[in-house]
Amino acid sequence: MRKNKPGFRKPFVMKKLKQPQEQPTVDPVTGKKIPKSFVFSRGKIPANLKQLQMDLRKLMLPYTALSLREKKRNNLRDFLNVAGPLGVTHFFILSKTATSPYLRVATTPQGPTLTFKIHDYSLAADIARSQLHPRCPKDLFKNSALIVLSGFVSGELPLRLTTNMFQNIFPTIDVKTIKLSTCQRIVLLNYNKDTKLIDFRHYSIRLQPIGVSRRLRKLVQSHQVPDLRNLQDVSDFVTKAGYGSESEADEEAATVTLSSDIGRVNRASTKSAVKLQEVGPRMTLQLVKIEKGLCSGEVLFSEYGKTGGKEEGDDEMQGEEDAEGDKEEESEDEDEDEDEELD
Amino acid sequence: MAEEMAMAESGRSRRKFVKTQGRKKSNKKTKGRPSPHEQKKVKIDQKMKKLFRKRAREYNSDDEEDEATVTAASETRLLPSITNKRPSITNKIIEEDNIESEDQSGDEGAAGPLKKSNKNATDVNNHSSDDEGEDESEIQPGITKFTEGCRAFKMAFRNVMKKSIPDDMLGPILSAHKKLVIEKLGEEEAERKIKGEAKKEKQTLAEKGHVKPATYLDSHDKFLISVATKGVVKLFNAVNKAQTAQKGLNPSRIKEAKEIRKRTKKAFFSELGKPSLPSIGATTKVTEGTDDQQPAWAPLRDNYMLTSSKLKDWDKMPDKNVSDDMGRASEDSSSDED
């Protein structure tokens, strides 16, 4: 009976799928192109390198594909094809050979490729484990990191290229309009002239008002009723000095006058101390090779001297299409070459 | 029929025999405790022996331990061979057992004789000729009673449990298989070793380069943090300068906007170009410095969206801006942010 009841039928409503908010490809203020990145791996890599890959993705965060899935049969060309429409400008490619893991940083679509040998690395989890109070505020990864390059001497081509590359990896900031509250993390690349190694660190930035006792700061921050049991008078809470700051001397150098409020504690035009705490992956890199193309093309620089001229000739002979198609094999070959050289 | 009858007759007669014997024994018992000599006078004829042996064989075909029990119970002949291994213990036990059984069995001493130790067994044949008539009746009790079987089993079990097994990795196994099993186990062990080594190697290979950081900050890391902090401070100061300059002016009014631009420019350049504070250099890609002639709104600029053209011949002519910054960066060996 009920079934036959005419007239009433639940209208079919097409549900609009919630579209993920599209990220702008261009900075609304400065009009510069926002660099975006893919972090992926080539070949089979062990679990901890996968974790490193994940950490790197988090480091690159707002403008990267956090849950990028790669399959065995995906080759570089697939990523390149996707990169165009998505506006991806940089590739981080992790790979592993018998001697060591490698990180390649490349500009798409035809940018130079820098190959770094990862001498050693620590995961974000390792670092958090080594710290007494690991810190991770929830909006830490909402904004892109700042980058600090240090020790890169001008003049040498490979170094210049490296600095150029890394500066372009993160979005430019406009001093006039930037909000200081968006500066939460910093990536440091420190080049050591003697060892030719690059230290790659990732820190979170914390600001603390100077001249305020720890108790008051905590009170303002946490908004909780303080423990007054041990005090004779309420005024003691304010006047009594707590623990002395552990690094009073350092703070002198690391103080900043803020132009705007950051959080509840750091008010505009007050002095604040800048404190950094390490968060992310830590790597020691060595620049091994620079190629003109994307994982192919003329070798501009090689740590171990020029590789055989044959390779270059081949690359020049091939059209772009071919070069892309053969990328997989080539890159693998090159890895092997490096290994031989290392041995 | 006749035969059956005869059988029945014989059975009855046998029963009678038993009865009579029982009576006899009881009579004896009344006199006193039966001496072991009397009980030794047991004769087992060949047929019955065979039968028992067969039964025993059947019984313990599956287990070693049971053999001991059964033989102990029913076949006295086998006892020495087993007990020889541990004569001190087993003999004692058996003797105890005998005494106990004698105590308990009381009237039915007929079962007792079969429970005798080696001596008795050897004597059996000698005595066999003595009383032929009685033997017929004596044999039947040779089948152990349940309680005694239990005792025997208990004893044997105790025996087994007392056995100290050599601390072999194999544990107790049948000797016939011992070699095979050892071989097999050895093989397995070797295999496992090889596999484990391979796995370990793989693990170390996978872990290559992975370093667990120390819980304290070493000097190098401290240095790095200080460098990074310097960079952050520089940036924040620059931002502060730039943003305080434009404070209080409304950018929507053209006049004030111009004023703002002037001020910020001145402030920014003063911040950047301060020779006394060379460290301020290298805020490389801060946009403000370069685009003063061009419209403020990005899409109106000539090079809007064409910044990637730089990428094409990035290697031939690195733009001046960058190299400038590099130069400045070299002074203090720290360049910051972008």
XYZ file of C-alpha atoms in Angstrom:
681
model
C 0.000 0.000 0.000
C 2.605 2.395 1.037
C 4.673 1.656 -1.930
C 1.903 2.564 -4.282
C 1.230 5.851 -2.667
C 1.488 8.225 -5.546
C 2.760 11.691 -5.644
C 5.192 11.660 -2.800
C 8.717 10.985 -3.640
C 11.720 12.271 -1.962
C 13.321 14.698 -4.302
C 16.759 13.764 -5.407
C 19.143 16.427 -4.364
C 22.525 16.526 -5.818
C 24.935 17.145 -3.038
C 27.633 19.525 -3.862
C 30.919 18.044 -3.025
C 32.900 20.327 -0.915
C 35.665 21.515 -3.073
C 38.940 21.939 -1.334
C 39.843 25.536 -1.338
C 42.102 26.165 -4.211
C 45.369 27.696 -3.378
C 46.291 30.790 -5.251
C 49.083 30.452 -7.733
C 49.940 34.077 -7.442
C 50.517 36.068 -4.342
C 47.621 38.526 -4.044
C 49.804 41.321 -2.756
C 53.088 41.088 -4.518
C 51.882 39.395 -7.649
C 54.749 36.989 -7.620
C 54.244 33.430 -8.504
C 53.985 31.252 -5.451
C 56.333 28.350 -5.725
C 54.783 24.968 -5.117
C 56.493 21.719 -4.688
C 56.197 17.988 -4.940
C 58.180 15.791 -2.629
C 58.445 12.238 -3.818
C 60.845 9.396 -4.171
C 62.244 7.365 -6.980
C 62.979 3.715 -6.561
C 62.499 1.716 -3.449
C 63.389 3.516 -0.269
C 63.412 2.208 3.291
C 60.827 3.189 5.851
C 62.807 5.880 7.574
C 63.533 7.598 4.308
C 59.825 7.537 3.637
C 59.403 9.245 6.945
C 61.979 11.797 5.918
C 59.995 12.365 2.781
C 56.915 12.979 4.872
C 58.843 15.387 7.071
C 60.047 17.271 4.040
C 56.500 17.556 2.832
C 55.452 18.991 6.131
C 58.335 21.398 5.967
C 57.186 22.635 2.589
C 53.672 22.633 3.793
C 51.146 25.064 2.692
C 52.195 24.845 -0.928
C 52.932 21.203 -1.366
C 51.079 17.965 -1.934
C 51.021 16.489 1.523
C 49.412 13.207 0.586
C 50.936 12.695 -2.783
C 50.779 9.039 -3.692
C 53.299 7.560 -5.963
C 53.287 4.192 -7.579
C 56.059 2.061 -8.778
C 55.211 2.588 -12.371
C 54.968 6.360 -12.123
C 57.893 7.873 -13.854
C 59.183 11.362 -13.677
C 57.171 12.319 -16.666
C 53.912 11.595 -14.893
C 54.809 13.977 -12.145
C 55.867 16.533 -14.691
C 52.569 16.240 -16.504
C 50.661 16.840 -13.311
C 52.979 19.587 -12.199
C 52.047 21.874 -15.084
C 48.342 22.303 -14.380
C 48.862 22.354 -10.631
C 51.446 25.056 -10.859
C 54.123 23.003 -9.203
C 57.466 24.621 -9.645
C 59.830 22.463 -7.661
C 60.498 18.799 -7.215
C 62.180 17.216 -4.263
C 63.185 13.748 -5.239
C 64.501 11.312 -2.689
C 66.348 8.249 -3.810
C 68.636 5.715 -2.328
C 71.634 3.825 -3.536
C 73.852 1.343 -1.807
C 76.187 4.061 -0.650
C 73.786 6.666 0.661
C 70.473 8.387 0.174
C 70.255 11.261 -2.268
C 68.075 14.312 -2.528
C 67.513 15.987 -5.844
C 66.039 19.422 -5.975
C 64.809 20.468 -9.362
C 62.876 23.270 -10.919
C 60.167 22.210 -13.267
C 59.647 22.051 -16.157
C 63.190 22.397 -17.354
C 65.122 23.709 -14.529
C 68.417 22.837 -13.210
C 68.634 19.809 -11.011
C 70.808 19.847 -7.956
C 71.778 16.492 -6.608
C 72.670 16.353 -2.963
C 74.132 13.445 -1.178
C 72.551 13.097 2.240
C 75.429 12.368 4.544
C 73.232 11.999 7.578
C 69.768 12.884 8.558
C 67.467 12.871 11.562
C 63.740 12.686 11.359
C 61.419 15.138 12.992
C 60.343 12.365 15.320
C 63.929 11.742 16.382
C 64.382 15.384 17.164
C 61.149 15.586 19.079
C 62.258 12.574 21.056
C 65.555 14.182 21.910
C 63.861 17.267 23.303
C 62.472 17.680 26.748
C 59.508 19.696 25.614
C 58.946 19.312 21.923
C 56.877 22.160 20.639
C 54.291 22.052 17.948
C 51.638 24.766 18.017
C 48.723 23.875 15.851
C 49.192 26.592 13.303
C 52.863 25.932 12.900
C 52.484 24.541 9.424
C 49.818 26.901 8.185
C 52.281 29.320 6.726
C 55.337 28.705 4.717
C 58.708 28.831 6.303
C 61.257 31.568 6.028
C 64.611 30.636 4.695
C 67.993 31.710 5.909
C 71.006 30.949 3.810
C 74.302 31.429 5.458
C 77.859 30.931 4.462
C 77.216 30.676 0.742
C 80.036 32.577 -0.817
C 79.393 34.284 -4.084
C 81.470 33.704 -7.116
C 81.249 29.991 -7.428
C 78.627 28.913 -9.837
C 77.329 25.867 -8.001
C 76.863 27.800 -4.819
C 75.166 30.637 -6.576
C 72.829 28.202 -8.179
C 72.088 26.573 -4.878
C 71.245 29.836 -3.198
C 69.138 30.888 -6.122
C 67.295 27.628 -6.096
C 66.540 27.629 -2.411
C 65.492 31.234 -2.371
C 62.966 30.483 -5.037
C 61.615 27.454 -3.299
C 59.824 29.464 -0.645
C 57.405 32.267 -1.434
C 58.782 35.775 -1.340
C 57.695 37.951 1.486
C 56.833 41.563 1.403
C 58.331 43.406 4.301
C 55.694 46.069 4.153
C 52.681 43.891 4.415
C 53.771 40.708 6.070
C 52.210 39.803 9.360
C 54.742 38.724 11.875
C 52.360 36.146 13.259
C 52.710 34.200 10.034
C 56.427 33.817 10.574
C 56.405 30.644 12.547
C 59.161 28.556 11.118
C 62.508 29.017 9.588
C 64.667 26.820 7.424
C 68.354 27.297 7.741
C 70.912 26.279 5.180
C 74.407 26.735 6.421
C 77.288 26.122 4.094
C 80.555 25.062 5.566
C 83.413 26.162 3.380
C 85.917 23.669 4.687
C 83.882 20.524 4.560
C 81.685 21.637 1.664
C 78.706 20.351 3.551
C 75.391 22.070 3.885
C 73.553 21.850 7.181
C 69.839 21.791 6.706
C 67.815 22.700 9.807
C 64.235 23.537 10.474
C 63.265 25.624 13.489
C 60.104 26.982 14.949
C 60.161 30.600 15.991
C 58.924 31.586 19.404
C 58.659 35.075 20.747
C 58.759 35.880 24.427
C 58.305 39.247 26.003
C 61.336 40.509 27.834
C 61.211 41.873 31.325
C 58.201 39.931 32.339
C 58.569 37.273 34.946
C 57.865 33.759 33.945
C 54.905 33.541 36.242
C 53.145 36.479 34.731
C 53.840 35.256 31.263
C 52.395 31.879 32.088
C 49.390 33.474 33.690
C 48.653 35.549 30.631
C 49.300 32.686 28.288
C 47.413 29.904 29.941
C 44.572 31.910 31.485
C 44.456 29.644 34.479
C 44.209 30.428 38.124
C 47.728 30.395 39.481
C 48.785 28.430 42.498
C 49.108 30.891 45.348
C 49.427 28.486 48.244
C 53.022 29.240 49.006
C 52.640 32.977 48.954
C 51.952 35.274 51.850
C 50.345 37.956 49.833
C 48.979 38.348 46.330
C 51.532 40.986 45.575
C 54.220 38.398 46.066
C 53.044 36.744 42.937
C 54.021 39.783 40.942
C 57.005 41.026 42.828
C 58.731 37.851 43.764
C 61.241 36.891 41.182
C 60.854 33.486 39.740
C 63.631 31.578 38.158
C 66.139 33.723 36.412
C 66.085 33.383 32.687
C 68.595 30.847 31.630
C 70.063 32.808 28.793
C 69.889 36.438 29.737
C 73.053 37.269 27.877
C 71.930 35.709 24.648
C 68.685 37.527 24.692
C 70.356 40.850 24.215
C 71.277 39.935 20.705
C 68.049 38.200 19.965
C 65.579 40.888 20.897
C 63.103 42.342 18.548
C 60.751 45.268 18.727
C 57.468 44.209 17.323
C 55.376 46.300 15.067
C 52.206 44.401 15.721
C 50.784 42.087 18.312
C 51.642 38.458 18.125
C 49.434 36.341 20.243
C 48.322 37.487 23.641
C 51.676 37.889 25.181
C 53.753 39.729 22.650
C 52.374 43.194 22.323
C 53.294 45.715 19.702
C 56.195 47.991 20.462
C 57.417 45.851 23.285
C 60.632 43.992 23.279
C 60.519 40.312 22.679
C 63.136 37.668 22.623
C 63.376 35.400 19.636
C 63.788 31.790 20.518
C 64.208 28.978 18.123
C 63.450 25.377 18.727
C 64.284 22.725 16.271
C 61.363 20.880 14.772
C 61.821 19.339 11.488
C 64.115 17.026 9.754
C 67.781 17.671 10.023
C 70.079 16.847 7.167
C 73.671 17.214 6.219
C 73.890 17.593 2.496
C 76.685 17.632 0.049
C 76.239 19.098 -3.383
C 77.249 16.379 -5.752
C 76.038 17.358 -9.146
C 74.192 19.989 -11.078
C 72.411 19.184 -14.265
C 70.999 21.611 -16.721
C 67.787 19.766 -17.412
C 65.338 18.075 -15.139
C 67.324 15.086 -13.976
C 69.006 15.088 -17.335
C 70.978 17.284 -19.615
C 74.388 18.768 -19.486
C 76.263 18.295 -16.258
C 77.270 21.750 -15.125
C 79.024 20.681 -12.021
C 80.110 17.448 -10.546
C 81.810 16.917 -7.278
C 83.796 14.048 -8.670
C 84.996 15.721 -11.816
C 83.301 15.570 -15.143
C 81.476 12.391 -15.887
C 82.079 10.788 -19.217
C 81.555 13.050 -22.183
C 79.440 10.417 -23.781
C 76.550 11.121 -21.507
C 76.441 14.773 -22.346
C 76.628 14.096 -26.031
C 73.745 11.704 -25.794
C 71.607 14.160 -23.961
C 72.218 16.853 -26.442
C 71.423 14.583 -29.308
C 68.090 13.606 -27.896
C 65.054 15.752 -28.248
C 63.296 16.933 -25.171
C 60.683 14.262 -25.416
C 63.211 11.536 -25.518
C 65.107 13.016 -22.688
C 62.028 12.981 -20.580
C 61.134 9.484 -21.532
C 64.511 8.169 -20.651
C 64.763 10.106 -17.472
C 64.172 7.152 -15.304
C 66.923 5.110 -16.734
C 69.259 7.992 -16.974
C 68.821 9.057 -13.441
C 69.387 5.548 -12.301
C 72.455 5.278 -14.451
C 73.735 8.437 -13.014
C 73.188 7.230 -9.548
C 75.198 4.220 -10.344
C 77.891 6.357 -11.808
C 78.062 8.282 -8.620
C 78.357 5.144 -6.662
C 81.211 3.978 -8.712
C 82.887 7.235 -8.217
C 82.344 7.065 -4.542
C 83.857 3.668 -4.342
C 27.757 -80.390 23.715
C 29.766 -82.839 25.520
C 32.814 -80.764 25.083
C 31.109 -77.676 26.294
C 29.938 -79.480 29.252
C 33.405 -80.636 29.868
C 34.649 -77.095 29.575
C 32.080 -75.895 31.958
C 32.986 -78.639 34.227
C 36.614 -77.752 34.073
C 35.827 -74.119 34.663
C 33.798 -75.013 37.638
C 36.428 -77.286 38.857
C 38.953 -74.557 38.419
C 36.891 -72.158 40.327
C 36.654 -74.710 43.001
C 40.342 -75.036 42.892
C 40.819 -71.392 43.420
C 38.428 -71.428 46.205
C 40.097 -74.308 47.848
C 43.407 -72.734 47.380
C 42.157 -69.510 48.826
C 40.989 -71.421 51.763
C 44.312 -73.083 52.015
C 46.077 -69.813 51.969
C 43.796 -68.287 54.464
C 44.546 -71.236 56.615
C 48.141 -70.587 56.202
C 47.595 -66.999 56.912
C 45.928 -67.791 60.153
C 49.055 -69.575 61.118
C 51.184 -66.573 60.394
C 52.611 -64.390 57.848
C 53.537 -66.243 54.715
C 57.232 -66.390 54.189
C 58.653 -65.263 50.911
C 59.858 -68.776 50.234
C 56.408 -70.083 50.026
C 55.427 -67.456 47.574
C 58.350 -68.179 45.373
C 56.813 -71.468 44.677
C 55.057 -70.235 41.686
C 55.200 -71.921 38.430
C 54.493 -70.339 35.133
C 54.294 -72.691 32.295
C 55.532 -71.862 28.853
C 52.154 -71.298 27.311
C 51.048 -68.716 29.767
C 54.395 -67.033 29.625
C 54.084 -66.694 25.909
C 50.650 -65.297 26.276
C 51.740 -62.732 28.780
C 54.671 -61.752 26.731
C 52.475 -61.273 23.753
C 50.101 -59.193 25.721
C 52.864 -57.123 27.034
C 54.187 -56.576 23.580
C 50.817 -55.488 22.372
C 50.337 -53.254 25.291
C 53.519 -51.368 25.068
C 53.894 -51.258 21.359
C 53.454 -47.534 21.462
C 55.429 -46.452 24.408
C 58.675 -47.180 26.017
C 57.652 -46.249 29.455
C 54.731 -48.567 29.566
C 56.960 -51.445 28.824
C 58.581 -51.008 32.098
C 55.259 -51.022 33.859
C 53.825 -53.997 32.204
C 56.890 -56.045 32.416
C 57.254 -55.180 35.982
C 53.749 -56.251 36.593
C 53.274 -59.272 34.498
C 56.580 -60.464 33.263
C 59.138 -60.760 35.868
C 61.676 -61.997 33.392
C 62.082 -58.651 31.718
C 62.648 -56.850 34.904
C 66.356 -57.328 35.262
C 67.111 -55.866 31.881
C 65.294 -52.696 32.738
C 66.210 -52.412 36.318
C 69.846 -53.048 35.601
C 70.238 -49.494 34.558
C 69.336 -48.309 37.951
C 69.454 -51.257 40.186
C 69.773 -49.368 43.380
C 66.545 -47.496 42.976
C 64.318 -49.919 41.217
C 65.184 -52.902 43.251
C 64.427 -51.082 46.359
C 61.157 -49.918 45.013
C 60.240 -53.323 43.870
C 61.049 -54.850 47.150
C 59.043 -52.291 48.949
C 56.311 -52.937 46.595
C 56.462 -56.587 47.243
C 56.158 -56.109 50.897
C 53.311 -53.786 50.475
C 51.531 -56.038 48.134
C 51.943 -58.879 50.503
C 50.539 -56.812 53.267
C 47.645 -55.687 51.286
C 46.804 -58.692 49.299
C 46.328 -60.609 52.473
C 44.375 -63.690 51.573
C 44.917 -63.528 47.924
C 48.545 -64.270 48.091
C 48.228 -65.969 44.777
C 48.816 -62.731 42.959
C 51.761 -61.935 45.108
C 54.233 -64.357 43.718
C 54.143 -62.881 40.308
C 55.201 -59.568 41.641
C 58.513 -60.844 42.672
C 61.901 -59.535 41.848
C 64.583 -61.096 39.742
C 65.444 -63.752 42.191
C 61.978 -65.069 42.142
C 61.910 -65.088 38.419
C 64.933 -67.269 38.196
C 63.533 -69.560 40.745
C 60.309 -69.968 38.983
C 61.567 -72.603 36.638
C 63.113 -74.590 39.393
C 59.945 -74.685 41.306
C 57.810 -75.407 38.329
C 58.169 -79.138 38.729
C 57.187 -79.087 42.358
C 53.497 -78.707 42.359
C 52.050 -79.331 39.000
C 48.554 -79.545 40.174
C 48.530 -76.266 41.876
C 50.109 -74.449 38.965
C 46.969 -74.568 36.969
C 45.370 -72.427 39.564
C 48.386 -70.291 40.237
C 48.705 -69.037 36.715
C 45.503 -67.233 36.563
C 46.331 -64.757 39.243
C 49.372 -63.952 37.123
C 47.180 -61.421 35.382
C 47.781 -58.406 37.527
C 45.023 -56.950 39.494
C 43.992 -53.438 38.748
C 45.327 -51.985 41.930
C 48.656 -53.592 41.488
C 48.833 -52.485 37.907
C 48.303 -49.037 39.170
C 51.087 -49.394 41.606
C 53.347 -50.702 38.980
C 52.484 -47.904 36.724
C 53.072 -45.458 39.480
C 56.418 -46.914 40.136
C 57.399 -46.909 36.542
C 56.224 -43.392 36.153
C 58.224 -42.330 39.122
C 61.134 -44.017 37.543
C 60.753 -42.121 34.405
C 60.306 -38.854 36.152
C 63.405 -39.410 38.198
C 65.450 -40.009 35.142
C 67.822 -37.147 34.675
C 67.836 -36.184 31.069
C 71.041 -34.765 29.688
C 70.688 -31.118 28.956
C 70.498 -31.569 25.297
C 68.922 -28.997 23.078
C 67.046 -31.807 21.466
C 65.416 -33.011 24.611
C 64.370 -36.623 24.935
C 63.830 -38.265 21.625
C 64.017 -41.737 20.274
C 67.577 -42.603 19.693
C 66.987 -43.848 16.200
C 65.967 -40.446 15.051
C 68.512 -38.588 17.038
C 70.983 -38.163 14.249
C 68.425 -37.112 11.750
C 66.882 -34.626 14.046
C 70.213 -33.172 14.996
C 71.102 -32.776 11.392
C 67.847 -31.127 10.588
C 68.036 -28.778 13.501
C 71.574 -27.881 12.618
C 70.521 -27.090 9.130
C 67.717 -24.937 10.308
C 70.000 -23.099 12.634
C 72.449 -22.388 9.880
C 69.697 -21.212 7.632
C 68.344 -18.921 10.267
C 71.766 -17.521 10.867
C 72.249 -16.733 7.235
C 68.834 -15.179 6.990
C 69.412 -13.129 10.098
C 72.691 -11.860 8.796
C 71.149 -10.882 5.517
C 68.381 -9.097 7.331
C 70.800 -7.292 9.562
C 72.805 -6.196 6.601
C 69.728 -4.915 4.912
C 68.747 -3.096 8.046
C 72.081 -1.385 8.355
C 71.914 -0.435 4.732
C 68.483 1.038 5.209
C 69.599 2.869 8.308
C 72.588 4.339 6.567
C 72.860 8.003 7.274
C 70.139 7.926 9.866
C 71.427 9.620 12.977
C 69.600 9.903 16.241
C 70.287 13.355 17.596
C 71.764 13.804 21.012
C 69.572 15.102 23.778
C 71.814 18.076 24.360
C 72.758 20.851 21.969
C 76.274 20.493 20.743
C 78.324 23.518 19.818
C 77.664 23.174 16.141
C 73.931 23.169 16.627
C 74.182 26.098 18.972
C 76.058 27.958 16.305
C 73.426 27.115 13.740
C 70.663 28.274 16.032
C 72.446 31.533 16.651
C 72.822 32.050 12.917
C 69.163 31.375 12.354
C 68.196 33.617 15.224
C 70.275 36.399 13.749
C 68.448 35.983 10.505
C 65.059 36.103 12.162
C 65.985 39.147 14.190
C 67.150 40.911 11.082
C 63.962 40.170 9.282
C 61.776 41.202 12.157
C 63.624 44.431 12.578
C 63.311 45.174 8.902
C 59.633 44.420 9.019
C 59.259 46.583 12.054
C 60.999 49.514 10.393
C 58.943 49.167 7.254
C 55.663 48.819 9.010
C 56.079 51.476 11.680
C 56.954 53.956 8.949
C 53.588 53.640 7.340
C 51.690 53.654 10.555
C 49.197 56.435 11.056
C 48.791 57.216 7.397
C 45.855 56.186 5.356
C 47.070 54.511 2.178
C 43.817 55.181 0.368
C 44.565 58.873 0.014
C 46.924 59.560 -2.816
C 49.012 62.117 -1.037
C 49.475 60.005 1.982
C 50.107 56.954 -0.060
C 52.946 58.768 -1.760
C 54.264 59.791 1.586
C 54.072 56.250 2.806
C 55.952 54.969 -0.162
C 58.651 57.520 0.334
C 59.003 56.730 3.957
C 59.017 53.024 3.604
C 61.502 53.235 0.826
C 63.769 55.323 2.894
C 63.343 53.191 5.915
C 63.894 50.034 4.003
C 66.975 51.236 2.233
C 68.393 52.644 5.346
C 67.850 49.295 6.920
C 69.365 47.423 4.020
C 72.251 49.619 3.173
C 73.513 50.441 6.600
C 77.223 49.898 6.416
C 77.440 49.755 10.151
C 75.020 46.872 10.167
C 76.067 44.855 7.181
C 74.181 41.931 8.521
C 70.969 43.457 7.351
C 71.839 42.596 3.785
C 70.422 39.884 1.770
C 66.746 40.193 2.329
C 67.003 39.241 -1.222
C 63.661 39.104 -2.704
C 61.856 41.681 -0.798
C 59.822 43.290 -3.441
C 59.753 46.835 -2.273
C 63.199 47.848 -3.345
C 62.864 47.180 -7.010
C 59.497 48.247 -8.218
C 59.174 51.889 -7.397
C 58.653 53.039 -10.966
C 56.053 50.444 -11.675
C 52.442 50.402 -10.610
C 51.811 49.098 -7.179
C 49.146 46.681 -8.230
C 50.911 43.660 -9.529
C 48.870 42.885 -12.632
C 49.654 46.300 -14.052
C 53.324 45.689 -14.015
C 55.159 44.838 -17.159
C 56.662 41.703 -15.823
C 53.533 40.361 -14.195
C 53.484 36.597 -14.366
C 56.555 36.664 -16.513
C 58.893 36.086 -13.683
C 59.367 32.569 -14.863
C 61.218 33.919 -17.889
C 64.056 34.244 -15.505
C 64.051 30.531 -15.239
C 64.852 30.048 -18.871
C 68.351 31.367 -18.819
C 68.917 31.301 -15.172
C 72.447 30.093 -15.709
C 73.544 32.647 -18.279
C 72.658 35.843 -16.554
C 71.902 35.525 -12.906
C 70.052 38.715 -12.188
C 71.857 41.566 -10.689
C 69.721 41.678 -7.663
C 70.775 38.292 -6.515
C 74.420 38.760 -7.135
C 74.289 41.992 -5.221
C 72.829 40.250 -2.333
C 75.362 37.567 -2.605
C 78.023 40.135 -2.308
C 76.481 41.490 0.793
C 75.883 38.070 2.165
C 79.511 37.264 1.818
C 80.404 40.015 4.181
C 78.618 38.609 7.102
C 78.206 35.119 5.790
C 74.571 35.146 6.574
C 71.795 35.951 4.255
C 68.324 35.826 5.359
C 64.777 34.935 4.517
C 62.988 35.583 1.393
